Short mmCIF file of C-alpha atoms in Angstrom, two decimals:
data_model
loop_
_atom_site.label_atom_id
_atom_site.label_comp_id
_atom_site.label_asym_id
_atom_site.label_seq_id
_atom_site.Cartn_x
_atom_site.Cartn_y
_atom_site.Cartn_z
CA UNK A 1191 -24.03 -54.52 1.69
CA UNK A 1192 -21.42 -52.23 1.36
CA UNK A 1193 -21.52 -48.91 3.47
CA UNK A 1194 -19.83 -45.76 1.71
CA UNK A 1195 -18.49 -43.25 4.16
CA UNK A 1196 -18.74 -39.58 3.05
CA UNK A 1197 -15.72 -37.62 4.50
CA UNK A 1198 -17.30 -34.65 6.45
CA UNK A 1199 -15.41 -31.26 6.32
CA UNK A 1200 -14.25 -30.37 10.03
CA UNK A 1201 -15.64 -26.75 10.49
CA UNK A 1202 -12.65 -26.21 13.02
CA UNK A 1203 -10.00 -27.53 10.91
CA UNK A 1204 -11.35 -25.36 7.83
CA UNK A 1205 -11.20 -22.32 10.24
CA UNK A 1206 -7.86 -22.85 11.13
CA UNK A 1207 -6.55 -23.45 7.66
CA UNK A 1208 -8.29 -20.11 6.53
CA UNK A 1209 -6.35 -18.13 9.12
CA UNK A 1210 -3.22 -20.01 8.42
CA UNK A 1211 -3.66 -19.13 4.64
CA UNK A 1212 -4.33 -15.52 5.74
CA UNK A 1213 -0.89 -15.67 7.69
CA UNK A 1214 0.65 -16.57 4.33
CA UNK A 1215 -0.92 -13.84 2.60
CA UNK A 1216 -0.03 -11.11 5.12
CA UNK A 1217 3.65 -12.10 5.35
CA UNK A 1218 3.66 -11.75 1.86
CA UNK A 1219 2.04 -8.52 1.92
CA UNK A 1220 4.44 -7.27 4.79
CA UNK A 1221 7.45 -8.07 2.71
CA UNK A 1222 6.34 -6.01 -0.40
CA UNK A 1223 5.39 -3.02 1.50
CA UNK A 1224 8.31 -2.94 3.77
CA UNK A 1225 10.20 -2.61 0.63
CA UNK A 1226 8.91 0.57 -0.05
CA UNK A 1227 10.38 2.28 3.02
CA UNK A 1228 13.37 -0.13 4.15
CA UNK A 1229 15.69 1.04 1.23
CA UNK A 1230 15.53 4.93 2.49
CA UNK A 1231 17.91 4.41 5.36
CA UNK A 1232 20.24 2.51 3.01
CA UNK A 1233 20.50 5.09 0.27
CA UNK A 1234 24.05 6.37 1.67
CA UNK A 1235 25.41 3.13 1.76
CA UNK A 1236 24.36 2.24 -1.77
CA UNK A 1237 25.88 5.72 -3.17
CA UNK A 1238 29.35 4.68 -1.31
CA UNK A 1239 29.32 1.13 -2.23
CA UNK A 1240 28.08 1.37 -5.74
CA UNK A 1241 29.25 4.80 -6.68
CA UNK A 1242 25.52 5.36 -7.82
CA UNK A 1243 24.41 8.67 -9.14
CA UNK A 1244 21.85 10.93 -7.53
CA UNK A 1245 19.41 9.75 -10.06
CA UNK A 1246 19.90 6.19 -9.70
CA UNK A 1247 19.35 6.59 -5.76
CA UNK A 1248 16.17 8.66 -6.51
CA UNK A 1249 14.79 5.82 -8.85
CA UNK A 1250 15.71 2.99 -6.18
CA UNK A 1251 12.83 4.53 -4.10
CA UNK A 1252 10.61 5.76 -6.62
CA UNK A 1253 11.01 3.34 -9.30
CA UNK A 1254 9.82 0.48 -6.77
CA UNK A 1255 6.65 2.58 -6.12
CA UNK A 1256 5.97 3.33 -9.74
CA UNK A 1257 5.99 -0.11 -11.07
CA UNK A 1258 4.20 -1.27 -8.02
CA UNK A 1259 1.44 0.87 -8.73
CA UNK A 1260 1.27 0.31 -12.43
CA UNK A 1261 0.61 -3.48 -12.03
CA UNK A 1262 -1.95 -3.44 -9.20
CA UNK A 1263 -5.28 -3.49 -11.22
CA UNK A 1264 -4.16 -5.85 -14.23
CA UNK A 1265 -3.10 -8.04 -11.61
CA UNK A 1266 -5.90 -8.16 -9.87
CA UNK A 1267 -8.05 -8.81 -12.90
CA UNK A 1268 -5.49 -11.51 -13.79
CA UNK A 1269 -6.10 -13.15 -10.33
CA UNK A 1270 -9.65 -13.13 -10.54
CA UNK A 1271 -9.50 -14.65 -14.19
CA UNK A 1272 -6.60 -17.17 -13.79
CA UNK A 1273 -6.69 -18.02 -10.02
CA UNK A 1274 -5.64 -15.81 -7.07
CA UNK A 1275 -3.51 -18.70 -5.91
CA UNK A 1276 -1.38 -19.30 -8.85
CA UNK A 1277 -0.82 -15.59 -9.62
CA UNK A 1278 0.21 -15.03 -6.11
CA UNK A 1279 2.61 -17.73 -5.86
CA UNK A 1280 4.07 -16.61 -9.33
CA UNK A 1281 4.28 -13.22 -7.83
CA UNK A 1282 6.04 -14.02 -4.78
CA UNK A 1283 8.60 -16.22 -6.79
CA UNK A 1284 9.41 -13.32 -9.11
CA UNK A 1285 9.54 -11.00 -6.27
CA UNK A 1286 12.06 -13.39 -4.40
CA UNK A 1287 14.23 -13.60 -7.45
CA UNK A 1288 14.38 -9.64 -8.03
CA UNK A 1289 15.29 -9.31 -4.41
CA UNK A 1290 18.30 -11.60 -4.92
CA UNK A 1291 19.08 -9.89 -8.19
CA UNK A 1292 18.92 -6.41 -6.20
CA UNK A 1293 21.26 -7.73 -3.53
CA UNK A 1294 23.63 -8.86 -6.11
CA UNK A 1295 23.93 -5.88 -8.23
CA UNK A 1296 27.06 -4.48 -9.55
CA UNK A 1297 26.23 -0.93 -10.58
CA UNK A 1298 23.78 1.70 -9.61
CA UNK A 1299 22.13 1.01 -12.93
CA UNK A 1300 21.51 -2.45 -12.47
CA UNK A 1301 19.86 -1.84 -9.19
CA UNK A 1302 17.41 0.36 -10.80
CA UNK A 1303 16.34 -2.29 -13.24
CA UNK A 1304 15.84 -4.96 -10.70
CA UNK A 1305 14.00 -2.66 -8.36
CA UNK A 1306 11.81 -2.01 -11.42
CA UNK A 1307 11.05 -5.66 -11.52
CA UNK A 1308 10.71 -6.37 -7.82
CA UNK A 1309 8.31 -3.29 -7.91
CA UNK A 1310 6.21 -5.04 -10.71
CA UNK A 1311 6.32 -8.46 -8.75
CA UNK A 1312 5.26 -6.70 -5.58
CA UNK A 1313 2.21 -5.28 -7.56
CA UNK A 1314 1.36 -8.95 -8.74
CA UNK A 1315 1.16 -10.25 -5.31
CA UNK A 1316 -0.76 -7.19 -3.36
CA UNK A 1317 -4.02 -7.57 -4.96
CA UNK A 1318 -4.37 -11.30 -4.45
CA UNK A 1319 -4.42 -10.95 -0.73
CA UNK A 1320 -7.38 -8.75 -0.46
CA UNK A 1321 -9.15 -10.97 -3.13
CA UNK A 1322 -8.27 -14.15 -1.23
CA UNK A 1323 -9.66 -12.61 2.01
CA UNK A 1324 -12.91 -12.00 0.17
CA UNK A 1325 -13.01 -15.60 -1.13
CA UNK A 1326 -12.15 -17.28 2.15
CA UNK A 1327 -13.98 -15.01 4.70
CA UNK A 1328 -17.22 -13.69 5.53
CA UNK A 1329 -18.91 -11.45 7.69
CA UNK A 1330 -17.51 -10.89 11.05
CA UNK A 1331 -14.36 -13.00 10.24
CA UNK A 1332 -14.00 -10.91 6.83
CA UNK A 1333 -13.74 -7.91 9.06
CA UNK A 1334 -11.13 -9.49 11.75
CA UNK A 1335 -9.05 -10.62 8.25
CA UNK A 1336 -8.98 -7.28 6.98
CA UNK A 1337 -8.21 -5.75 10.47
CA UNK A 1338 -5.22 -7.89 10.37
CA UNK A 1339 -4.41 -6.68 6.53
CA UNK A 1340 -4.66 -3.24 7.75
CA UNK A 1341 -2.38 -3.59 10.78
CA UNK A 1342 0.17 -5.05 8.23
CA UNK A 1343 -0.24 -1.88 5.92
CA UNK A 1344 0.01 0.25 8.53
CA UNK A 1345 2.80 -1.38 10.37
CA UNK A 1346 5.28 -2.34 7.33
CA UNK A 1347 5.36 1.24 6.00
CA UNK A 1348 6.51 2.46 9.56
CA UNK A 1349 9.02 0.11 10.63
CA UNK A 1350 10.91 0.13 7.16
CA UNK A 1351 13.57 2.76 8.53
CA UNK A 1352 13.75 0.68 11.55
CA UNK A 1353 14.32 -2.35 10.02
CA UNK A 1354 16.54 -1.36 7.61
CA UNK A 1355 18.79 0.37 10.15
CA UNK A 1356 19.00 -2.69 12.13
CA UNK A 1357 19.72 -4.82 9.26
CA UNK A 1358 22.74 -2.64 8.14
CA UNK A 1359 24.06 -2.24 11.65
CA UNK A 1360 24.01 -5.90 11.94
CA UNK A 1361 25.61 -7.12 8.66
CA UNK A 1362 27.55 -3.78 7.80
CA UNK A 1363 25.96 -4.02 4.17
CA UNK A 1364 23.04 -2.35 2.70
CA UNK A 1365 22.65 -5.85 0.38
CA UNK A 1366 20.97 -7.30 3.30
CA UNK A 1367 17.94 -5.25 2.98
CA UNK A 1368 17.05 -7.24 -0.23
CA UNK A 1369 18.69 -10.49 1.09
CA UNK A 1370 16.44 -10.67 3.70
CA UNK A 1371 13.48 -11.43 1.60
CA UNK A 1372 14.95 -14.90 0.13
CA UNK A 1373 14.17 -17.14 3.26
CA UNK A 1374 10.92 -14.92 3.61
CA UNK A 1375 9.98 -15.62 -0.01
CA UNK A 1376 10.91 -19.21 0.15
CA UNK A 1377 8.83 -19.93 3.05
CA UNK A 1378 5.95 -18.10 1.83
CA UNK A 1379 6.02 -20.28 -1.40
CA UNK A 1380 6.21 -23.59 0.58
CA UNK A 1381 3.20 -22.55 2.70
CA UNK A 1382 1.08 -21.19 -0.07
CA UNK A 1383 1.33 -24.23 -1.98
CA UNK A 1384 0.07 -26.35 0.82
CA UNK A 1385 -2.35 -23.65 2.35
CA UNK A 1386 -3.89 -21.15 -0.38
CA UNK A 1387 -7.29 -22.48 -1.79
CA UNK A 1388 -7.51 -23.53 -5.02
CA UNK A 1389 -10.14 -21.76 -7.01
CA UNK A 1390 -11.33 -22.08 -10.75
CA UNK A 1391 -12.95 -18.73 -11.89
CA UNK A 1392 -16.33 -19.31 -13.52
CA UNK A 1393 -16.35 -16.68 -16.20
CA UNK A 1394 -17.99 -15.89 -19.60
CA UNK A 1395 -16.35 -17.33 -22.40
CA UNK A 1396 -16.28 -14.36 -24.32
CA UNK A 1397 -14.19 -12.70 -21.37
CA UNK A 1398 -10.60 -12.35 -21.91
CA UNK A 1399 -7.55 -10.16 -20.54
CA UNK A 1400 -8.30 -6.78 -21.64
CA UNK A 1401 -5.10 -5.67 -23.29
CA UNK A 1402 -5.94 -2.23 -24.62
CA UNK A 1403 -7.51 -1.37 -21.43
CA UNK A 1404 -4.38 -2.52 -19.61
CA UNK A 1405 -2.23 -0.29 -22.08
CA UNK A 1406 -4.73 2.56 -21.70
CA UNK A 1407 -4.63 2.54 -17.85
CA UNK A 1408 -0.70 1.75 -17.60
CA UNK A 1409 -0.14 4.73 -19.87
CA UNK A 1410 -2.50 7.06 -18.00
CA UNK A 1411 -1.28 6.17 -14.62
CA UNK A 1412 2.56 6.30 -15.72
CA UNK A 1413 1.69 10.04 -16.93
CA UNK A 1414 -0.11 10.71 -13.51
CA UNK A 1415 2.72 9.09 -11.09
CA UNK A 1416 5.89 9.75 -12.84
CA UNK A 1417 5.78 13.46 -12.16
CA UNK A 1418 4.64 12.78 -8.58
CA UNK A 1419 7.47 10.21 -7.61
CA UNK A 1420 10.14 12.38 -9.45
CA UNK A 1421 9.07 15.79 -8.05
CA UNK A 1422 12.18 16.06 -6.31
CA UNK A 1423 14.61 14.73 -9.04
CA UNK A 1424 13.26 16.56 -11.98
CA UNK A 1425 13.61 20.18 -11.81
CA UNK A 1426 11.43 22.83 -13.84
CA UNK A 1427 7.75 22.64 -14.37
CA UNK A 1428 7.86 21.01 -17.51
CA UNK A 1429 7.20 17.58 -16.06
CA UNK A 1430 3.54 18.66 -15.01
CA UNK A 1431 2.70 18.78 -18.75
CA UNK A 1432 2.27 14.97 -18.11
CA UNK A 1433 -0.74 15.56 -15.92
CA UNK A 1434 -3.17 16.85 -18.72
CA UNK A 1435 -1.86 13.72 -21.08
CA UNK A 1436 -2.85 11.53 -18.02
CA UNK A 1437 -6.33 12.91 -17.79
CA UNK A 1438 -6.82 12.41 -21.50
CA UNK A 1439 -5.42 8.91 -21.11
CA UNK A 1440 -7.53 7.92 -18.37
CA UNK A 1441 -10.93 9.45 -19.81
CA UNK A 1442 -10.10 7.44 -22.82
CA UNK A 1443 -9.68 4.43 -20.50
CA UNK A 1444 -12.87 5.06 -18.75
CA UNK A 1445 -14.84 5.08 -22.01
CA UNK A 1446 -13.05 1.91 -23.53
CA UNK A 1447 -14.06 0.07 -20.30
CA UNK A 1448 -17.68 1.37 -20.59
CA UNK A 1449 -17.67 0.12 -24.32
CA UNK A 1450 -16.28 -3.74 -23.08
CA UNK A 1451 -18.91 -3.49 -20.24
CA UNK A 1452 -21.59 -2.89 -22.62
CA UNK A 1453 -20.32 -5.30 -24.93
CA UNK A 1454 -19.75 -7.85 -22.32
CA UNK A 1455 -16.47 -8.46 -23.52
CA UNK A 1456 -14.88 -8.72 -19.65
CA UNK A 1457 -13.43 -5.24 -18.96
CA UNK A 1458 -10.39 -4.89 -16.76
CA UNK A 1459 -11.95 -2.94 -14.31
CA UNK A 1460 -15.98 -3.02 -14.10
CA UNK A 1461 -17.10 0.10 -13.81
CA UNK A 1462 -20.38 -0.82 -12.09
CA UNK A 1463 -18.06 -0.85 -9.13
CA UNK A 1464 -18.37 2.67 -8.75
CA UNK A 1465 -21.88 2.71 -8.41
CA UNK A 1466 -21.49 1.34 -4.87
CA UNK A 1467 -21.29 4.34 -2.84
CA UNK A 1468 -19.01 2.71 -0.36
CA UNK A 1469 -16.45 1.63 -2.97
CA UNK A 1470 -16.45 4.88 -4.70
CA UNK A 1471 -15.94 7.02 -1.38
CA UNK A 1472 -13.89 4.56 0.54
CA UNK A 1473 -11.51 4.39 -2.42
CA UNK A 1474 -11.55 8.44 -2.35
CA UNK A 1475 -11.17 8.53 1.34
CA UNK A 1476 -8.07 5.86 1.09
CA UNK A 1477 -6.37 7.98 -1.25
CA UNK A 1478 -6.57 11.22 0.65
CA UNK A 1479 -5.59 9.33 3.95
CA UNK A 1480 -2.61 7.61 2.32
CA UNK A 1481 -1.13 10.90 0.99
CA UNK A 1482 -1.26 12.37 4.37
CA UNK A 1483 -0.01 9.53 6.71
CA UNK A 1484 2.72 8.24 4.26
CA UNK A 1485 4.17 11.79 3.95
CA UNK A 1486 4.20 12.25 7.70
CA UNK A 1487 6.64 9.34 8.23
CA UNK A 1488 8.37 10.42 5.13
CA UNK A 1489 9.25 14.19 6.22
CA UNK A 1490 9.58 13.23 9.96
CA UNK A 1491 12.20 10.66 9.38
CA UNK A 1492 14.09 12.86 6.99
CA UNK A 1493 13.80 15.63 9.78
CA UNK A 1494 15.42 13.51 12.26
CA UNK A 1495 18.31 12.41 10.37
CA UNK A 1496 19.45 15.60 8.33
CA UNK A 1497 18.48 18.34 10.90
CA UNK A 1498 18.60 16.53 14.25
CA UNK A 1499 21.67 14.35 13.76
CA UNK A 1500 19.61 11.08 14.32
CA UNK A 1501 21.30 7.70 13.10
CA UNK A 1502 18.99 5.62 10.64
CA UNK A 1503 18.35 3.30 13.50
CA UNK A 1504 17.44 6.03 16.13
CA UNK A 1505 15.33 7.73 13.37
CA UNK A 1506 13.44 4.26 12.58
CA UNK A 1507 13.06 3.89 16.72
CA UNK A 1508 11.29 7.48 16.98
CA UNK A 1509 9.07 6.41 14.39
CA UNK A 1510 7.95 3.48 16.26
CA UNK A 1511 5.07 4.75 18.27
CA UNK A 1512 3.45 5.36 15.31
CA UNK A 1513 3.68 1.61 14.20
CA UNK A 1514 2.70 0.29 17.80
CA UNK A 1515 -0.47 2.44 17.99
CA UNK A 1516 -1.33 1.36 14.13
CA UNK A 1517 -0.61 -2.42 15.06
CA UNK A 1518 -2.67 -2.35 18.33
CA UNK A 1519 -5.69 -0.41 16.97
CA UNK A 1520 -6.23 -2.04 13.74
CA UNK A 1521 -6.79 -5.46 15.50
CA UNK A 1522 -9.54 -3.65 17.56
CA UNK A 1523 -10.98 -2.19 14.57
CA UNK A 1524 -11.49 -5.09 13.01
CA UNK A 1525 -14.23 -6.26 15.95
CA UNK A 1526 -15.49 -2.58 16.08
CA UNK A 1527 -16.27 -1.86 12.43
CA UNK A 1528 -19.46 -4.07 12.43
CA UNK A 1529 -20.84 -2.07 15.40
CA UNK A 1530 -19.77 1.40 14.36
CA UNK A 1531 -19.56 1.26 10.54
CA UNK A 1532 -18.03 4.59 9.14
CA UNK A 1533 -18.46 6.07 12.58
CA UNK A 1534 -15.13 4.17 13.49
CA UNK A 1535 -13.29 5.61 10.48
CA UNK A 1536 -14.47 9.11 11.55
CA UNK A 1537 -13.17 8.47 15.16
CA UNK A 1538 -9.87 7.20 13.58
CA UNK A 1539 -9.18 10.09 11.40
CA UNK A 1540 -9.98 12.70 14.15
CA UNK A 1541 -7.07 10.85 16.14
CA UNK A 1542 -4.84 10.92 13.47
CA UNK A 1543 -5.35 14.90 13.20
CA UNK A 1544 -5.36 15.40 17.00
CA UNK A 1545 -1.78 13.51 16.95
CA UNK A 1546 -0.46 15.73 14.19
CA UNK A 1547 -1.35 18.56 15.92
CA UNK A 1548 0.32 17.38 19.17
CA UNK A 1549 3.68 16.83 16.94
CA UNK A 1550 3.37 20.28 15.90
CA UNK A 1551 3.06 21.65 19.25
CA UNK A 1552 5.69 19.18 20.36
CA UNK A 1553 8.29 20.40 17.79
CA UNK A 1554 7.43 24.02 18.90
CA UNK A 1555 8.02 23.28 22.56
CA UNK A 1556 10.96 20.77 22.24
CA UNK A 1557 13.19 22.40 19.36
CA UNK A 1558 16.31 20.28 20.05
CA UNK A 1559 17.47 16.60 20.03
CA UNK A 1560 14.85 15.60 22.54
CA UNK A 1561 12.11 16.17 19.86
CA UNK A 1562 11.87 12.52 19.10
CA UNK A 1563 10.69 11.83 22.85
CA UNK A 1564 8.53 14.74 22.88
CA UNK A 1565 6.63 13.46 19.64
CA UNK A 1566 6.36 10.18 20.92
CA UNK A 1567 2.70 10.53 22.71
CA UNK A 1568 1.17 12.38 19.94
CA UNK A 1569 2.65 9.97 17.22
CA UNK A 1570 1.16 6.95 19.39
CA UNK A 1571 -2.29 9.01 19.19
CA UNK A 1572 -2.04 9.20 15.70
CA UNK A 1573 -1.05 5.61 15.21
CA UNK A 1574 -4.02 4.60 16.67
CA UNK A 1575 -6.26 6.48 14.65
CA UNK A 1576 -4.41 5.08 11.92
CA UNK A 1577 -5.23 1.55 12.98
CA UNK A 1578 -8.74 2.61 13.46
CA UNK A 1579 -8.86 4.03 9.82
CA UNK A 1580 -7.20 1.81 7.37
CA UNK A 1581 -8.37 -1.51 8.24
CA UNK A 1582 -12.18 -0.52 8.77
CA UNK A 1583 -12.21 1.96 5.80
CA UNK A 1584 -10.80 -1.40 3.62
CA UNK A 1585 -13.65 -3.46 5.31
CA UNK A 1586 -16.33 -1.27 4.57
CA UNK A 1587 -15.15 -0.32 0.87
CA UNK A 1588 -14.97 -3.93 -0.21
CA UNK A 1589 -17.64 -5.23 1.54
CA UNK A 1590 -20.49 -5.19 -1.28
CA UNK A 1591 -17.97 -6.02 -3.93
CA UNK A 1592 -18.62 -9.32 -5.75
CA UNK A 1593 -16.10 -11.94 -4.87
CA UNK A 1594 -15.55 -12.53 -8.53
CA UNK A 1595 -14.29 -9.06 -8.87
CA UNK A 1596 -12.40 -8.84 -5.70
CA UNK A 1597 -8.84 -8.64 -7.14
CA UNK A 1598 -9.55 -6.01 -9.53
CA UNK A 1599 -11.48 -4.12 -6.88
CA UNK A 1600 -8.48 -4.52 -4.47
CA UNK A 1601 -6.38 -3.51 -7.07
CA UNK A 1602 -8.11 -0.21 -7.56
CA UNK A 1603 -7.97 0.73 -3.81
CA UNK A 1604 -4.37 -0.16 -3.53
CA UNK A 1605 -3.50 1.75 -6.68
CA UNK A 1606 -5.35 4.68 -5.27
CA UNK A 1607 -3.32 4.32 -2.15
CA UNK A 1608 0.02 4.30 -4.17
CA UNK A 1609 -1.11 7.54 -5.91
CA UNK A 1610 -1.95 9.23 -2.68
CA UNK A 1611 1.20 8.27 -1.23
CA UNK A 1612 3.33 9.66 -4.12
CA UNK A 1613 1.14 12.64 -4.19
CA UNK A 1614 1.46 13.21 -0.60
CA UNK A 1615 5.26 12.82 -0.37
CA UNK A 1616 5.75 15.24 -3.46
CA UNK A 1617 3.25 17.98 -1.79
CA UNK A 1618 4.54 17.73 1.69
CA UNK A 1619 8.50 17.29 0.51
CA UNK A 1620 8.25 20.34 -1.64
CA UNK A 1621 6.90 22.48 1.18
CA UNK A 1622 9.45 21.30 3.19
CA UNK A 1623 12.22 21.82 1.23
CA UNK A 1624 11.02 25.14 0.07
CA UNK A 1625 10.43 26.55 3.64
CA UNK A 1626 13.81 24.96 4.63
CA UNK A 1627 15.59 26.91 1.67
CA UNK A 1628 13.86 30.21 2.24
CA UNK A 1629 14.10 30.76 5.88
CA UNK A 1630 16.52 27.98 6.97
CA UNK A 1631 14.52 26.91 10.20
CA UNK A 1632 14.05 22.94 10.10
CA UNK A 1633 11.70 22.87 12.90
CA UNK A 1634 9.23 25.49 11.16
CA UNK A 1635 9.71 23.41 7.88
CA UNK A 1636 8.62 20.35 9.74
CA UNK A 1637 5.55 22.30 11.10
CA UNK A 1638 4.63 23.45 7.71
CA UNK A 1639 5.04 20.09 6.36
CA UNK A 1640 2.90 18.31 9.01
CA UNK A 1641 0.25 21.04 8.54
CA UNK A 1642 0.26 20.22 4.98
CA UNK A 1643 -0.37 16.68 5.73
CA UNK A 1644 -3.18 17.55 8.04
CA UNK A 1645 -4.89 19.09 5.19
CA UNK A 1646 -4.98 15.73 3.41
CA UNK A 1647 -6.07 14.17 6.54
CA UNK A 1648 -8.87 16.47 7.20
CA UNK A 1649 -10.12 15.82 3.53
CA UNK A 1650 -10.43 12.22 4.33
CA UNK A 1651 -12.32 13.11 7.54
CA UNK A 1652 -14.63 15.36 5.22
CA UNK A 1653 -15.38 12.68 3.04
CA UNK A 1654 -16.15 9.83 6.04
CA UNK A 1655 -18.44 12.39 7.71
CA UNK A 1656 -20.24 13.01 4.48
CA UNK A 1657 -20.69 9.02 4.03
CA UNK A 1658 -22.52 9.19 7.55
CA UNK A 1659 -24.70 11.82 6.73
CA UNK A 1660 -25.76 10.81 3.42
CA UNK A 1661 -26.14 6.95 4.47
CA UNK A 1662 -26.59 4.78 7.11
CA UNK A 1663 -23.41 5.23 8.75
CA UNK A 1664 -22.23 1.64 8.04
CA UNK A 1665 -20.77 2.12 4.53
#
C-alpha cells in the first residue's frame, strides 16, 4: 500500500516569509516617499548644471507630488482587480527606469517629463503596500505591520533633505539623488518575485476597470491639486478658479460611482467605505495631519538654509530629531494601538502640538544660528507624537475595510495625505513668505508659519477627540 504524504505548511516559515515580504514593500515605499523631499536640496545644483528655468525647478518638486497623487486610487483598484504583486513589480520597474531617465536628463524640460513619469510609477506602488499588509496580516500582526509602514512614511519624508545633502556632498553631482534608486529598485524587484504572495482576486464577471470614474476622479483631483502645488509659482488669484471646477468634477464622480455601485458594475471607489465611521474619520484626520506635519519640515528647512545660512546637509541634520522620534514611536505605536485605540492618536497629536509650541518658543529665545540646537528637543517630542499618530491612525482607518477593497481604500487614504501635504505647504508657505516680505524678520515668519501648521494639527486632534466621544474609542 502506498502512503501519500501531504506537505504541511510551516507556521514559523510562513511568518518569516510574511515579514520578509513586508520588508520588500516598505523598502519600495521608502524609496518612493523619499523622492518627494530628497530633491529639494539638489535644486540649486540642478539649476546650475542644466541651466534650468525657475518654473522647471518648481515642477521637479510639485510635478512628482501631483502625478503621484493622481494615480493612487486607480492604482489601488488596479491591484485589487489584477493582483497586487504584479502591479507592485510593474510599478517598481517603471520607477527604476524613470529614475535612471531623470539622472540622465539633458535639460530641465526633460527632467520635468521624467519626474512626472516617476511620480506616476510611485503612485502605482504605494497602495499595493497597504493592500498587501491587509492581505498578509491579521489582528495584532497587522497593527505591527502598519506601525512599520507608518514609521517609513514619517521617516522617509523627514530624512529626504539629509539624504540628498549626503549624496551630493559625496558624489559632487545632483544626478545621484536619482541614480541611488537603481540598485534599490533592482533588489526590490528580485526580492518581490521571490517573496510577495500571488493572489488571484475573485470578482464578479461584470466588474471591469471603471474608465469614466478614473477620468472624472483624475480631472477633479488635478483641478484641486494644481493650484495648491503651484501656489508659489503661479502669481495672481486666477488659479483658484480651478477649485470650483474641482468640486463640480468630484461631485460628478461621486454620483457616477453611486450609479456604478447600484448597477453592480465594479466602481473605482466603493462609496460604502465611507459608511464605515473609522475609515471616514481616519481619512479626514490623515488629511489634516499631513497638512500640518509636512509643512513644518518644509518651512523649517527653508528657514535654516535661506535665513540662517545652514548648508543642505546641516539643515537636514537639524530636522533629524523629528525623524528619529517618529521612527521609534511608530514601532511602539503598533503594539499599543490595540490597547488604547483612538486614544493613542489623541496622545500622539497632543505631543505634536506641544512640540510645535516648543519650537516656536525656541526660535523666540534663541534667534541666532544656534536655533537648530534649541529646537532639537521640541522636534523630538513632535516626532514621537507623529510616530504615535500616523501608524495607529492607518491601522484604525483600514481595520474594517474588506481585504478585496484594501488597495482602493489605501489609495484613498494616501491621496488624502498628498492633498493635505500640498494644501499645507501652500498655506504655510504663503503665510511665511508674506510675513517675510512685509516685515523682513525671518524668525517671526517662521513662528507664524508654525502657528499655521499648528492649526492643522489641532483640527486633526479635534477629529480624534470627537471619535473617542462618539464611539468606543477603538476606531
